[in-house]
CSV table of C-alpha atoms in Angstrom, one decimal:
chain,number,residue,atom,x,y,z
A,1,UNK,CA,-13.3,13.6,-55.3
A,2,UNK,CA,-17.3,14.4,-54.6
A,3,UNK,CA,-18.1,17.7,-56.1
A,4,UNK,CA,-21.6,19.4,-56.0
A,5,UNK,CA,-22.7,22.9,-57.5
A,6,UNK,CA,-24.7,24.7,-60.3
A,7,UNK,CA,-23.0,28.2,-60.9
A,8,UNK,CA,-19.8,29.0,-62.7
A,9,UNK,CA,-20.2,24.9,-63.3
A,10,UNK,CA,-16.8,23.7,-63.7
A,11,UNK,CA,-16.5,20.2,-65.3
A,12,UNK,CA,-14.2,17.6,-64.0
A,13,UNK,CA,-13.6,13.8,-65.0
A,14,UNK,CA,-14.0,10.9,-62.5
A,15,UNK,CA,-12.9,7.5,-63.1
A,16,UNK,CA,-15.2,7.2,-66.3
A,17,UNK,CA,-17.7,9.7,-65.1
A,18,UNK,CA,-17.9,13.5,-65.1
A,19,UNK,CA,-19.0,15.9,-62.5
A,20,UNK,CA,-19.5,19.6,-62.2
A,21,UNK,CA,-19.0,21.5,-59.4
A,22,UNK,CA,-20.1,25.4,-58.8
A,23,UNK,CA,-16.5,27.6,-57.9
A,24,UNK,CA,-18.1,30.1,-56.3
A,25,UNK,CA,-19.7,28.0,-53.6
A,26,UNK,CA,-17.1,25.3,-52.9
A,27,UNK,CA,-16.2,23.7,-49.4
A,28,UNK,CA,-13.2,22.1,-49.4
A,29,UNK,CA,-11.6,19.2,-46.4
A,30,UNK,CA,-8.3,18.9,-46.7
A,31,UNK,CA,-6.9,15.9,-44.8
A,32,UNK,CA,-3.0,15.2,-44.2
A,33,UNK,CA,-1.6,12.2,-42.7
A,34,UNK,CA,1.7,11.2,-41.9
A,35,UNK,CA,4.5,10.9,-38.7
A,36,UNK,CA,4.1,14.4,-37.1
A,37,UNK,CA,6.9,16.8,-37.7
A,38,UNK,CA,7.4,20.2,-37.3
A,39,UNK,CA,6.8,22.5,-40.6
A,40,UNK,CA,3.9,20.7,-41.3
A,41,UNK,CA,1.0,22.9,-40.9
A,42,UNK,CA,3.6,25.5,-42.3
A,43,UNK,CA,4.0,23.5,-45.6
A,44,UNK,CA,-0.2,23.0,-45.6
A,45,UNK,CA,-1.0,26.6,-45.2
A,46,UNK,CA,1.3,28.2,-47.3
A,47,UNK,CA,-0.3,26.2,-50.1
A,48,UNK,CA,-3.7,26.7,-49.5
A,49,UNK,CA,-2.6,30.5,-49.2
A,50,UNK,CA,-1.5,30.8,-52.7
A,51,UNK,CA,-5.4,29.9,-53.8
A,52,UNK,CA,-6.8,32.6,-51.4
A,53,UNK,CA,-8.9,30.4,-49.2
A,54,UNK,CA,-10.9,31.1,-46.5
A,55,UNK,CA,-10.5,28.6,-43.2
A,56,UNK,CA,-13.8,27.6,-41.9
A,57,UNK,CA,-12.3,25.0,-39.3
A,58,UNK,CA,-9.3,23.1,-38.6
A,59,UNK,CA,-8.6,20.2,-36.4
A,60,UNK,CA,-5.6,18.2,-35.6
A,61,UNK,CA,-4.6,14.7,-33.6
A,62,UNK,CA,-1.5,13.4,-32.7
A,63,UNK,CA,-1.6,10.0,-31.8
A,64,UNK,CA,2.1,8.2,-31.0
A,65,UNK,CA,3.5,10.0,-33.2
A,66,UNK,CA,1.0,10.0,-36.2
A,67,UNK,CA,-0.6,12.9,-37.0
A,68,UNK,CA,-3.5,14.0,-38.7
A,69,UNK,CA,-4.6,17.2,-39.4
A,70,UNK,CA,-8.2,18.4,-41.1
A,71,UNK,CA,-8.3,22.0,-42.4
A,72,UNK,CA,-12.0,23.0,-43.8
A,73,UNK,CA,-11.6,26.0,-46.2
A,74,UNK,CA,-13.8,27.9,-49.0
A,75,UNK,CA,-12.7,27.8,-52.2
A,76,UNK,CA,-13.1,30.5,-55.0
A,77,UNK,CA,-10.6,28.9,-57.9
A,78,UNK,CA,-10.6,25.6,-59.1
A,79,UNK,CA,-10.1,22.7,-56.7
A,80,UNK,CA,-8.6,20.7,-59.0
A,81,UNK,CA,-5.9,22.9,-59.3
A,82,UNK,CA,-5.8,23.5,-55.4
A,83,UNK,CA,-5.4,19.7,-55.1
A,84,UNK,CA,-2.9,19.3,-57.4
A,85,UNK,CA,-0.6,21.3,-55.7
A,86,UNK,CA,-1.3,20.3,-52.0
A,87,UNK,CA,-0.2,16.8,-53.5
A,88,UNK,CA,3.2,18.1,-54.8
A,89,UNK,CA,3.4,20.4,-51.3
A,90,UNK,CA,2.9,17.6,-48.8
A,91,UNK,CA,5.0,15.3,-50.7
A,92,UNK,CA,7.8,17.6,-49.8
A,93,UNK,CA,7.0,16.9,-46.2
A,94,UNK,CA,6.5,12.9,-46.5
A,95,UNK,CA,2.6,13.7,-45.5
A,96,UNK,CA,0.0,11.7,-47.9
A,97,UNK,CA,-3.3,14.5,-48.4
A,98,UNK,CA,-6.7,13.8,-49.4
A,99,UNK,CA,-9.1,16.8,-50.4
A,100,UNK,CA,-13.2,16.2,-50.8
A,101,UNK,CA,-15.0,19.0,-52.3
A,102,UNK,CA,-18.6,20.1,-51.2
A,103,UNK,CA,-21.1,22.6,-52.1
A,104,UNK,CA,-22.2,22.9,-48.8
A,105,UNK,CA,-21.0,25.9,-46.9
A,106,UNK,CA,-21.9,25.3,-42.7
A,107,UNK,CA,-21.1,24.7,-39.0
A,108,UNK,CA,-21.6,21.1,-38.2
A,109,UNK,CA,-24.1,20.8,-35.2
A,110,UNK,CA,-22.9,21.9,-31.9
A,111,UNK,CA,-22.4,18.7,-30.0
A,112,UNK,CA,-25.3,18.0,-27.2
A,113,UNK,CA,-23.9,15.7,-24.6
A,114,UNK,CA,-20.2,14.4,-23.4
A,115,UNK,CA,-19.8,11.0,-22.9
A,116,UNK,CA,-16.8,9.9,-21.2
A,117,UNK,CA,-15.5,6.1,-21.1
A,118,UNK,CA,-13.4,4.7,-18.2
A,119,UNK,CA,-12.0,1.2,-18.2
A,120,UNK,CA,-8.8,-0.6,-17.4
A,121,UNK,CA,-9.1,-1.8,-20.1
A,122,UNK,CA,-11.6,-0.3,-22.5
A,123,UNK,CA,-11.6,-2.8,-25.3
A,124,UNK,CA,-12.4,-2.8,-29.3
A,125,UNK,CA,-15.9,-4.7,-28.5
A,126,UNK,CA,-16.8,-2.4,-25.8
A,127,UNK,CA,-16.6,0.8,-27.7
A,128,UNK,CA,-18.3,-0.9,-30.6
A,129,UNK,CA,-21.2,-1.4,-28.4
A,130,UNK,CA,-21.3,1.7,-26.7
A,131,UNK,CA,-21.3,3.0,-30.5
A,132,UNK,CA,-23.7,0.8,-31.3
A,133,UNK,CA,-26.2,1.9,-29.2
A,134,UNK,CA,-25.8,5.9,-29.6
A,135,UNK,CA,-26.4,5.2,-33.3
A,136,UNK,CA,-29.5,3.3,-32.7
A,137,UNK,CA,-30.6,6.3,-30.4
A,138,UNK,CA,-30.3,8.9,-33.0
A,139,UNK,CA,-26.9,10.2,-31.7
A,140,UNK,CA,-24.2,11.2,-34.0
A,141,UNK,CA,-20.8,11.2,-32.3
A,142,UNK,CA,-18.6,14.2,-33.5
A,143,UNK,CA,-15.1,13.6,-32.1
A,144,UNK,CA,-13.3,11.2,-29.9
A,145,UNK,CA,-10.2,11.9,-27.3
A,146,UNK,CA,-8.1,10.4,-24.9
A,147,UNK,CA,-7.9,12.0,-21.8
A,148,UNK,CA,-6.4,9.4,-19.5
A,149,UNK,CA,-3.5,6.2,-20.1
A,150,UNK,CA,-3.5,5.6,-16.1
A,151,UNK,CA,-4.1,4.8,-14.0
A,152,UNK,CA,-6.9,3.8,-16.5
A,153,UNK,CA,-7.9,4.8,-19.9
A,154,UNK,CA,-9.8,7.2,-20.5
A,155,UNK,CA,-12.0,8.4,-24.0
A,156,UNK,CA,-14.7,11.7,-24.4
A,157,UNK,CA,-16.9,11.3,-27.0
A,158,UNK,CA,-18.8,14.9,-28.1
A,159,UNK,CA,-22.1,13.7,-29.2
A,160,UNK,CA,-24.7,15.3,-30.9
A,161,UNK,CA,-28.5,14.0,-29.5
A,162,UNK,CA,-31.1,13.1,-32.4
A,163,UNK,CA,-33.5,15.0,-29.4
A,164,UNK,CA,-32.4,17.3,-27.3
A,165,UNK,CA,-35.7,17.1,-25.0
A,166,UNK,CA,-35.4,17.0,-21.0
A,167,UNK,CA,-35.8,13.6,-21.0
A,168,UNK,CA,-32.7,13.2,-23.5
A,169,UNK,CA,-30.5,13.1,-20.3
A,170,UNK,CA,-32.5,10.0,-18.7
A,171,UNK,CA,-32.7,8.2,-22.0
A,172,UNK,CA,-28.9,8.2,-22.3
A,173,UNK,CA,-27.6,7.3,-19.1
A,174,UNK,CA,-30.3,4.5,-18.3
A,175,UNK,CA,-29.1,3.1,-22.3
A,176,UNK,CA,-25.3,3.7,-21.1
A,177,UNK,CA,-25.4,2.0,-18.1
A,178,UNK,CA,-26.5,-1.5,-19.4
A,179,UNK,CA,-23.6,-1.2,-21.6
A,180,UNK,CA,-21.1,-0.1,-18.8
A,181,UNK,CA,-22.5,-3.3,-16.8
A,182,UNK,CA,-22.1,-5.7,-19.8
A,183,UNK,CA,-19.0,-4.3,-20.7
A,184,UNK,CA,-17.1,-3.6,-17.8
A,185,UNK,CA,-16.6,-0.3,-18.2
A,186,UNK,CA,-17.9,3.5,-16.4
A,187,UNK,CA,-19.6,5.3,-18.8
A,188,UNK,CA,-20.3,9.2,-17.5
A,189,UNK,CA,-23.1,11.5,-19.5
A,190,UNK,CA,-23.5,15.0,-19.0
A,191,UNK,CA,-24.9,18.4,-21.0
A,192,UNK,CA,-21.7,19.8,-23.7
A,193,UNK,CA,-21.3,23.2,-23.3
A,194,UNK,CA,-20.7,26.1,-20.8
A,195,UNK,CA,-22.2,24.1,-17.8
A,196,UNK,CA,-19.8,21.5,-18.0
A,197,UNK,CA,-17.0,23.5,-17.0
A,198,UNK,CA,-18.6,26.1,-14.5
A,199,UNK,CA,-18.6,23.4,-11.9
A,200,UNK,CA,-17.0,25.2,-8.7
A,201,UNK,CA,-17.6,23.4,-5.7
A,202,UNK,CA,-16.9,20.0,-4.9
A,203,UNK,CA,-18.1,17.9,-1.8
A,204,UNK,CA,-16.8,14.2,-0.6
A,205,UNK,CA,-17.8,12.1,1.7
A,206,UNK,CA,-15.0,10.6,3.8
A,207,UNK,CA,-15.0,7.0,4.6
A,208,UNK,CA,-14.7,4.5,1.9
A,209,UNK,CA,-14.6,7.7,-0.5
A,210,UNK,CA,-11.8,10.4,0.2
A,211,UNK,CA,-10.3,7.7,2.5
A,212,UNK,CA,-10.1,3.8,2.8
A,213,UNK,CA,-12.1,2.0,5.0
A,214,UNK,CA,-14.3,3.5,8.0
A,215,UNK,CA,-13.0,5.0,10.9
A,216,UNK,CA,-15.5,4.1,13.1
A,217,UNK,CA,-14.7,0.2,12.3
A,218,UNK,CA,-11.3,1.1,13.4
A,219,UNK,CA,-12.0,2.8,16.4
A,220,UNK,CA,-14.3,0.1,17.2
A,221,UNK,CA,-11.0,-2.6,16.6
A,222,UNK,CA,-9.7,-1.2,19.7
A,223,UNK,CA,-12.6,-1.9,21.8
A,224,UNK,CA,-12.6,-5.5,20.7
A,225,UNK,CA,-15.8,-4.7,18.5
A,226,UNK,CA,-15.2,-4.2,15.3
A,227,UNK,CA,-17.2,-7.0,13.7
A,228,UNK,CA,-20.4,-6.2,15.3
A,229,UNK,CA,-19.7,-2.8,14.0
A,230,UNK,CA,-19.3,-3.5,10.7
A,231,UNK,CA,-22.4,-5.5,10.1
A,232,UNK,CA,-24.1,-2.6,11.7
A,233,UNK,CA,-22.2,0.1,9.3
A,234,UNK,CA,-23.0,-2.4,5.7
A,235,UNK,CA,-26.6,-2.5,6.7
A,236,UNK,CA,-27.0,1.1,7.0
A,237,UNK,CA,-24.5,1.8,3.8
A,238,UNK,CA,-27.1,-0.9,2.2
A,239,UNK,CA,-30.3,1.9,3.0
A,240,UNK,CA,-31.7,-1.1,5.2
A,241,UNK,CA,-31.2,0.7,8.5
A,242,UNK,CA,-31.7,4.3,9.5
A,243,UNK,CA,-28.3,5.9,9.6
A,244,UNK,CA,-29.2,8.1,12.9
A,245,UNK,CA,-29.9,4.9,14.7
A,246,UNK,CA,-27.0,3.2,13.2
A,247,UNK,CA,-25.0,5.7,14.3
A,248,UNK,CA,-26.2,5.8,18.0
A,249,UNK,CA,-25.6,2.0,18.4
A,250,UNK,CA,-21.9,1.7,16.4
A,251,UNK,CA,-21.1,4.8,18.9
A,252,UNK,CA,-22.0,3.3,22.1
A,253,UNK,CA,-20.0,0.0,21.7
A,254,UNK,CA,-17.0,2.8,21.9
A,255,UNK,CA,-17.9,3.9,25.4
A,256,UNK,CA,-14.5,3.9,27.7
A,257,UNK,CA,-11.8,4.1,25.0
A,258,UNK,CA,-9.0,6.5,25.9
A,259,UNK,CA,-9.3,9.5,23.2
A,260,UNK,CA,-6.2,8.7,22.9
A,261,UNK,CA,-7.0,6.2,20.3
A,262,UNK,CA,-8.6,8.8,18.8
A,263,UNK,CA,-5.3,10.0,17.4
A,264,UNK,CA,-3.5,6.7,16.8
A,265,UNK,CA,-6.8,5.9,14.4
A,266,UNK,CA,-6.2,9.7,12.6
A,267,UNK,CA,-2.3,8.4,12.1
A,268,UNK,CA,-3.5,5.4,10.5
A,269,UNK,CA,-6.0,6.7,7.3
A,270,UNK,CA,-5.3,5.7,4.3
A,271,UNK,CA,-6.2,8.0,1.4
A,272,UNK,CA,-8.0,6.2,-1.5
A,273,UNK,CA,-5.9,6.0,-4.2
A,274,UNK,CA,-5.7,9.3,-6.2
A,275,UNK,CA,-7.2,11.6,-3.5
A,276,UNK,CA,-4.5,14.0,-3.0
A,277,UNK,CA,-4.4,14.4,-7.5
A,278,UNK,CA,-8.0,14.7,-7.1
A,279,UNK,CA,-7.9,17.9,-4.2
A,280,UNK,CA,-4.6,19.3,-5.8
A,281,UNK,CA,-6.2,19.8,-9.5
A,282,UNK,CA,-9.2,20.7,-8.1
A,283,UNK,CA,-7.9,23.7,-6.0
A,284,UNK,CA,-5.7,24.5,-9.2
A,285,UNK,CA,-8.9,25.0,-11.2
A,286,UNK,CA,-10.4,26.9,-8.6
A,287,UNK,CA,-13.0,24.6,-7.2
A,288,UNK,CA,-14.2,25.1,-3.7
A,289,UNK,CA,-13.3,21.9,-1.8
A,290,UNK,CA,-15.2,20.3,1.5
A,291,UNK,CA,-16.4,17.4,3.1
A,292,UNK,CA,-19.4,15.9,4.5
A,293,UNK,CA,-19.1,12.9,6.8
A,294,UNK,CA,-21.4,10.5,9.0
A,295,UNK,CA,-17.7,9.8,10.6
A,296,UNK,CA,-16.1,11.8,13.4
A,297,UNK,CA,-14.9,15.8,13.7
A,298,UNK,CA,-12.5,14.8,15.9
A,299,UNK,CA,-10.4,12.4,13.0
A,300,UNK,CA,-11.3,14.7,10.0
A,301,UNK,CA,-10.4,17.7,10.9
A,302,UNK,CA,-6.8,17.1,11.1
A,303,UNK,CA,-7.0,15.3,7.3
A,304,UNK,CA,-8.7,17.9,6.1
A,305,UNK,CA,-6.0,21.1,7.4
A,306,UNK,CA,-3.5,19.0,5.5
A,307,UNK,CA,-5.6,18.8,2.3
A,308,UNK,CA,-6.5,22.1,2.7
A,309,UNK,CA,-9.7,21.8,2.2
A,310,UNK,CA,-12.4,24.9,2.4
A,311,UNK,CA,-15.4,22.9,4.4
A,312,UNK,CA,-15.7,20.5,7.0
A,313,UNK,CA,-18.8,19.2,8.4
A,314,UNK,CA,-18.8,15.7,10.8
A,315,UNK,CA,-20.2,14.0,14.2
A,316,UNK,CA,-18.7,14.8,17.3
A,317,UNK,CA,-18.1,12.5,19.4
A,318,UNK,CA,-18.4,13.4,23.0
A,319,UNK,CA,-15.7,13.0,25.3
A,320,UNK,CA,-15.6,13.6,28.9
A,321,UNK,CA,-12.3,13.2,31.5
A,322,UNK,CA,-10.8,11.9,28.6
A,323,UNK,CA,-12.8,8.7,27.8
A,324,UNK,CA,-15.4,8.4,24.9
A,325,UNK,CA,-18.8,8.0,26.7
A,326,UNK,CA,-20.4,6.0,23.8
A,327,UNK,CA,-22.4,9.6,22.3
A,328,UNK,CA,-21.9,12.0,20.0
A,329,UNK,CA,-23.2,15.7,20.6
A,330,UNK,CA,-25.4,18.0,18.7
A,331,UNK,CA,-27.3,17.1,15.5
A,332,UNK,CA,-26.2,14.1,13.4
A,333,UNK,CA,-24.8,14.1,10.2
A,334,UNK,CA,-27.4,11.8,8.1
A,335,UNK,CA,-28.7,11.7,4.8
A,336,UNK,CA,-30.7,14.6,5.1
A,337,UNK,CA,-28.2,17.0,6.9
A,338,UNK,CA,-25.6,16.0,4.0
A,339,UNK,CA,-27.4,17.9,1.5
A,340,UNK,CA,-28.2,20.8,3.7
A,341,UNK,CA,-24.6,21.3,4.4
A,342,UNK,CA,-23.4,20.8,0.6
A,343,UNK,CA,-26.4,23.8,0.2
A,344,UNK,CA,-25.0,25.8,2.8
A,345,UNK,CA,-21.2,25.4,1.5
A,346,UNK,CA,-22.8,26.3,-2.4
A,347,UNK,CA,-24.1,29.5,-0.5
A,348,UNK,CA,-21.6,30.7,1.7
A,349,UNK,CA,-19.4,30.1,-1.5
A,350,UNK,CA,-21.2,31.8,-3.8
A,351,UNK,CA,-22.1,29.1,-5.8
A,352,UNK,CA,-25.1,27.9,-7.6
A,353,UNK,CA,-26.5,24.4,-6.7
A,354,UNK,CA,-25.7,23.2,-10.7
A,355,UNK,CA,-22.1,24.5,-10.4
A,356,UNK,CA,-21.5,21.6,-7.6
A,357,UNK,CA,-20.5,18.1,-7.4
A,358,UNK,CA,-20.9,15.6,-4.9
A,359,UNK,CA,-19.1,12.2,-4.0
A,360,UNK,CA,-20.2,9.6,-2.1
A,361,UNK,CA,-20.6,5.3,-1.6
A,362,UNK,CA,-23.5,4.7,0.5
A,363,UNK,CA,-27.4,5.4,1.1
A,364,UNK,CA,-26.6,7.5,3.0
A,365,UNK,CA,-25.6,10.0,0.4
A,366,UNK,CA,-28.2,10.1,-1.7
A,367,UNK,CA,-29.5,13.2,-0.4
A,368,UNK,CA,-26.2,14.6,-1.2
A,369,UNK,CA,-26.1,13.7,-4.8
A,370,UNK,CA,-29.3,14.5,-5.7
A,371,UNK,CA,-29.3,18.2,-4.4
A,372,UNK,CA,-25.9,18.3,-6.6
A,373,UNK,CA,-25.5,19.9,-10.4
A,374,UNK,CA,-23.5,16.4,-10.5
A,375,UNK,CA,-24.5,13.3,-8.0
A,376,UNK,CA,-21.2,10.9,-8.5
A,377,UNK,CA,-21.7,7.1,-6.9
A,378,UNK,CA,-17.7,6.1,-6.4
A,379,UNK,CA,-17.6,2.1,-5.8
A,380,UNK,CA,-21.2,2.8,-4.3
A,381,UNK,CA,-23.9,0.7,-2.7
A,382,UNK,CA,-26.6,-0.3,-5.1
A,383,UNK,CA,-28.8,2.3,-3.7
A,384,UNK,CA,-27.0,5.1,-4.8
A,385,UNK,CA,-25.9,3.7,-8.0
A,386,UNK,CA,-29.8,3.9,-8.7
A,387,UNK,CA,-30.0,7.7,-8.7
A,388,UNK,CA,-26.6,8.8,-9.3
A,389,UNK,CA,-25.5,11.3,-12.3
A,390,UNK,CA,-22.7,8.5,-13.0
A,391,UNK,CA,-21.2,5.6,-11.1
A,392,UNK,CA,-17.3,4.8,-11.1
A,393,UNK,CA,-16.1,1.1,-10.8
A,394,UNK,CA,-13.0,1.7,-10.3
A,395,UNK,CA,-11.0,2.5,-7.0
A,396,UNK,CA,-9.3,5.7,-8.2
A,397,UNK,CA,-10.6,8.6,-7.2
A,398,UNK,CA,-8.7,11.0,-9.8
A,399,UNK,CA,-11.0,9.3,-12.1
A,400,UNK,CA,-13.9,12.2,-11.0
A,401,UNK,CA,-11.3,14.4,-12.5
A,402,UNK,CA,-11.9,12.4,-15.9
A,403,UNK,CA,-16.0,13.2,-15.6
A,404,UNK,CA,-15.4,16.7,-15.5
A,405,UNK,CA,-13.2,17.2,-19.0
A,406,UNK,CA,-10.0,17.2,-17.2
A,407,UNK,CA,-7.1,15.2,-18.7
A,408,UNK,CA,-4.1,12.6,-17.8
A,409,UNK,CA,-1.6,14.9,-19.6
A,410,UNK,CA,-3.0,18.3,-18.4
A,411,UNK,CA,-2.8,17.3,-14.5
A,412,UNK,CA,0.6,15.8,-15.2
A,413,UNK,CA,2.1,19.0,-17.0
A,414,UNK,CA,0.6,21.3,-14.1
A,415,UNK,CA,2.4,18.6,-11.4
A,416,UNK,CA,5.3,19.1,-14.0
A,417,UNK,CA,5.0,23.1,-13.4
A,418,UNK,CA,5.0,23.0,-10.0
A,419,UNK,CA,7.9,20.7,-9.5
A,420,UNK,CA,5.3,17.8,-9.3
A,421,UNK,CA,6.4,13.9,-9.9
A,422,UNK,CA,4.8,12.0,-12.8
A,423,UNK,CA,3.2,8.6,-12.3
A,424,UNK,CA,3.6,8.9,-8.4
A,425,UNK,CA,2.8,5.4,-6.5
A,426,UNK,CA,-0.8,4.5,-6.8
A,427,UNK,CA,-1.4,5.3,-2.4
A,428,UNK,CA,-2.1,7.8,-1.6
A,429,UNK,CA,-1.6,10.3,-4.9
């Protein structure tokens, strides 16, 4: 027991030492362990009652089945006496308790920054680094959760910044992300508080994002091109060729295809693993939901009624007596018209640019992510790992869910609610 104080002093014995303590301005933790059980907290509180406390704070874990539970309180009588009895009380319950006493009345700091840990697996040494580091930068983390077993693990750590200067931020995430490359793992930083959660609008882009692969490789496949095409698509993706011209040369190698095949390629997508999680949560939360493509109206639009999503904005490709002439019509979708449209969706929403999030693989998104309140890089291109928010590693896309607070268990009870199936096939989700 640590005791501090020097009114109404109050002298207790310690080992072979004596301390005195000040009753009148006494902080006390309680902390019970045990297997978690109901009556508990019941048990707890009707001790503590009986010695007229006042709660300042109370937390709780429950992790398989063990159970800890931390209940701050202010103290007027003795606490020798108050500890005496929560012994006898929790022994009823088969909980072990432990109470430290303080002088010191207060709010521990408000924490300054979430950082959120994604790995399949996140190991011991990996956290010890990434704890490591924060220490040696002045930050002081404040709690730890899981929020996701699958399809990997997930941990948020509230952490409270030595400096909360502009450049805080930066200093972080540049840190974070040698770690997260050493250590195999995505490591996400944003601001704690309010702005965390007011995110409302939510923009993809399509190919190799929202779905697997790119459709114009696989339109291309039917005109016997497809490998020309895709060294054309990587460099572009790579930021070494303009997208615009990139564009203009992948379409033309499609001129005389029956748009038929348009369809048969539409039947085909794939959605990347966790995509339809991703949407479903999101719409249950009340986030605006679009996309922004450098792929094709024509095979979107159809994807995007069954999603239900609220934007769409793609490349047309022209088509005349039924053939693809090898153009598209009216202005292309490039770097630079990706963030206009995510600005134009934020505004015919309603939404402030720092309430939206963006999603995206290649150069040609970085535009996109750096107009958003939140730039994500999802099994991105170098290029816009290098100026994204946070980069993910990992080819789930309910993982975006993880960045923004949301949990495993709370998307699973809400699938649960709704009649839902839990731990659905990988494919598709």
């Amino acid at each position: 027991m640590h005791l501090l104080g020097d009114q109404r002093v109050h002298t207790l014995f310690v080992g072979k030492r004596t301390e005195q303590i000040d009753l009148a301005d006494t902080t006390v933790l309680v902390t019970v362990t045990g297997p978690d059980r109901p009556g508990v907290t019941s048990v707890l509180l009707a001790a503590l009652s009986r010695h007229q406390v006042s709660l300042l704070d109370v937390e709780q874990v429950v992790i398989r089945g063990r159970l800890t539970l931390g209940v701050l309180v202010s103290c007027p009588n003795d606490p020798e006496a108050l500890q005496d009895e929560l012994e006898e009380a929790m022994n009823t319950v088969g909980m072990q308790v432990d109470v430290s006493v303080d002088a010191q009345i207060g709010k521990p700091p408000m924490s300054t920054h979430a950082v959120v840990v994604l790995g399949s697996p996140v190991t011991a040494h990996a956290f010890s680094a990434i704890s490591r580091l924060l220490a040696g930068l002045g930050a002081n983390i404040d709690t730890i959760r899981g929020i996701a077993d699958y399809p990997v693990t997930g941990m948020e750590l509230m952490v409270s910044a030595a400096d909360s200067g502009a450049d805080t931020d930066a200093r972080l995430r540049t840190a974070l992300a040698d770690v997260a490359v050493a250590e195999q793992v995505d490591i996400a930083v944003e601001r704690a508080g309010l702005a965390r959660r007011a995110k409302r609008l939510i923009v993809f882009d399509v190919d190799s994002t929202l779905i697997q692969g790119e459709v114009i490789e696989m339109l291309a496949a039917h005109a016997g091109v497809e490998e020309q095409v895709r060294e054309v698509t990587e460099a572009a993706m790579r930021g070494e060729l303009d997208f615009a011209e990139s564009l203009r040369q992948r379409v033309a190698t499609l001129e005389g295809l029956d748009e038929s095949v348009i369809e048969e390629v539409a039947d085909r997508i794939e959605l990347t693993p966790g995509a339809r999680t991703t949407i479903r949560t999101l719409r249950r939360l009340g986030f605006r939901c679009g996309v922004v493509s450098g792929g094709f109206r024509q095979v979107i639009e159809p994807l995007a009624h069954e999603l239900e999503l609220d934007f769409v904005q793609a490349n047309t490709l022209e088509i005349i007596d039924g053939k693809l002439t090898g153009r598209v019509t009216g202005e292309i979708v490039d770097r630079a018209f990706k963030a206009t449209a995510l600005r134009k969706f934020a505004a015919d929403a309603g939404v402030p640019m720092e309430q939206t999030v963006a999603v995206g693989d290649g150069a040609n998104d970085i535009d996109m992510l750096n107009a958003a309140g939140l730039g994500v890089a999802f099994n991105a291109k170098p290029a816009l790992r290098e100026v994204a928010d946070t980069a993910l590693s990992h080819p789930y896309l309910d993982a975006v869910l993880f960045i923004l607070g949301v949990t495993r268990d709370e998307v699973e009870a809400a699938d649960a609610r709704d009649g839902g199936v839990r731990r659905v096939p990988l494919l598709g989700r």
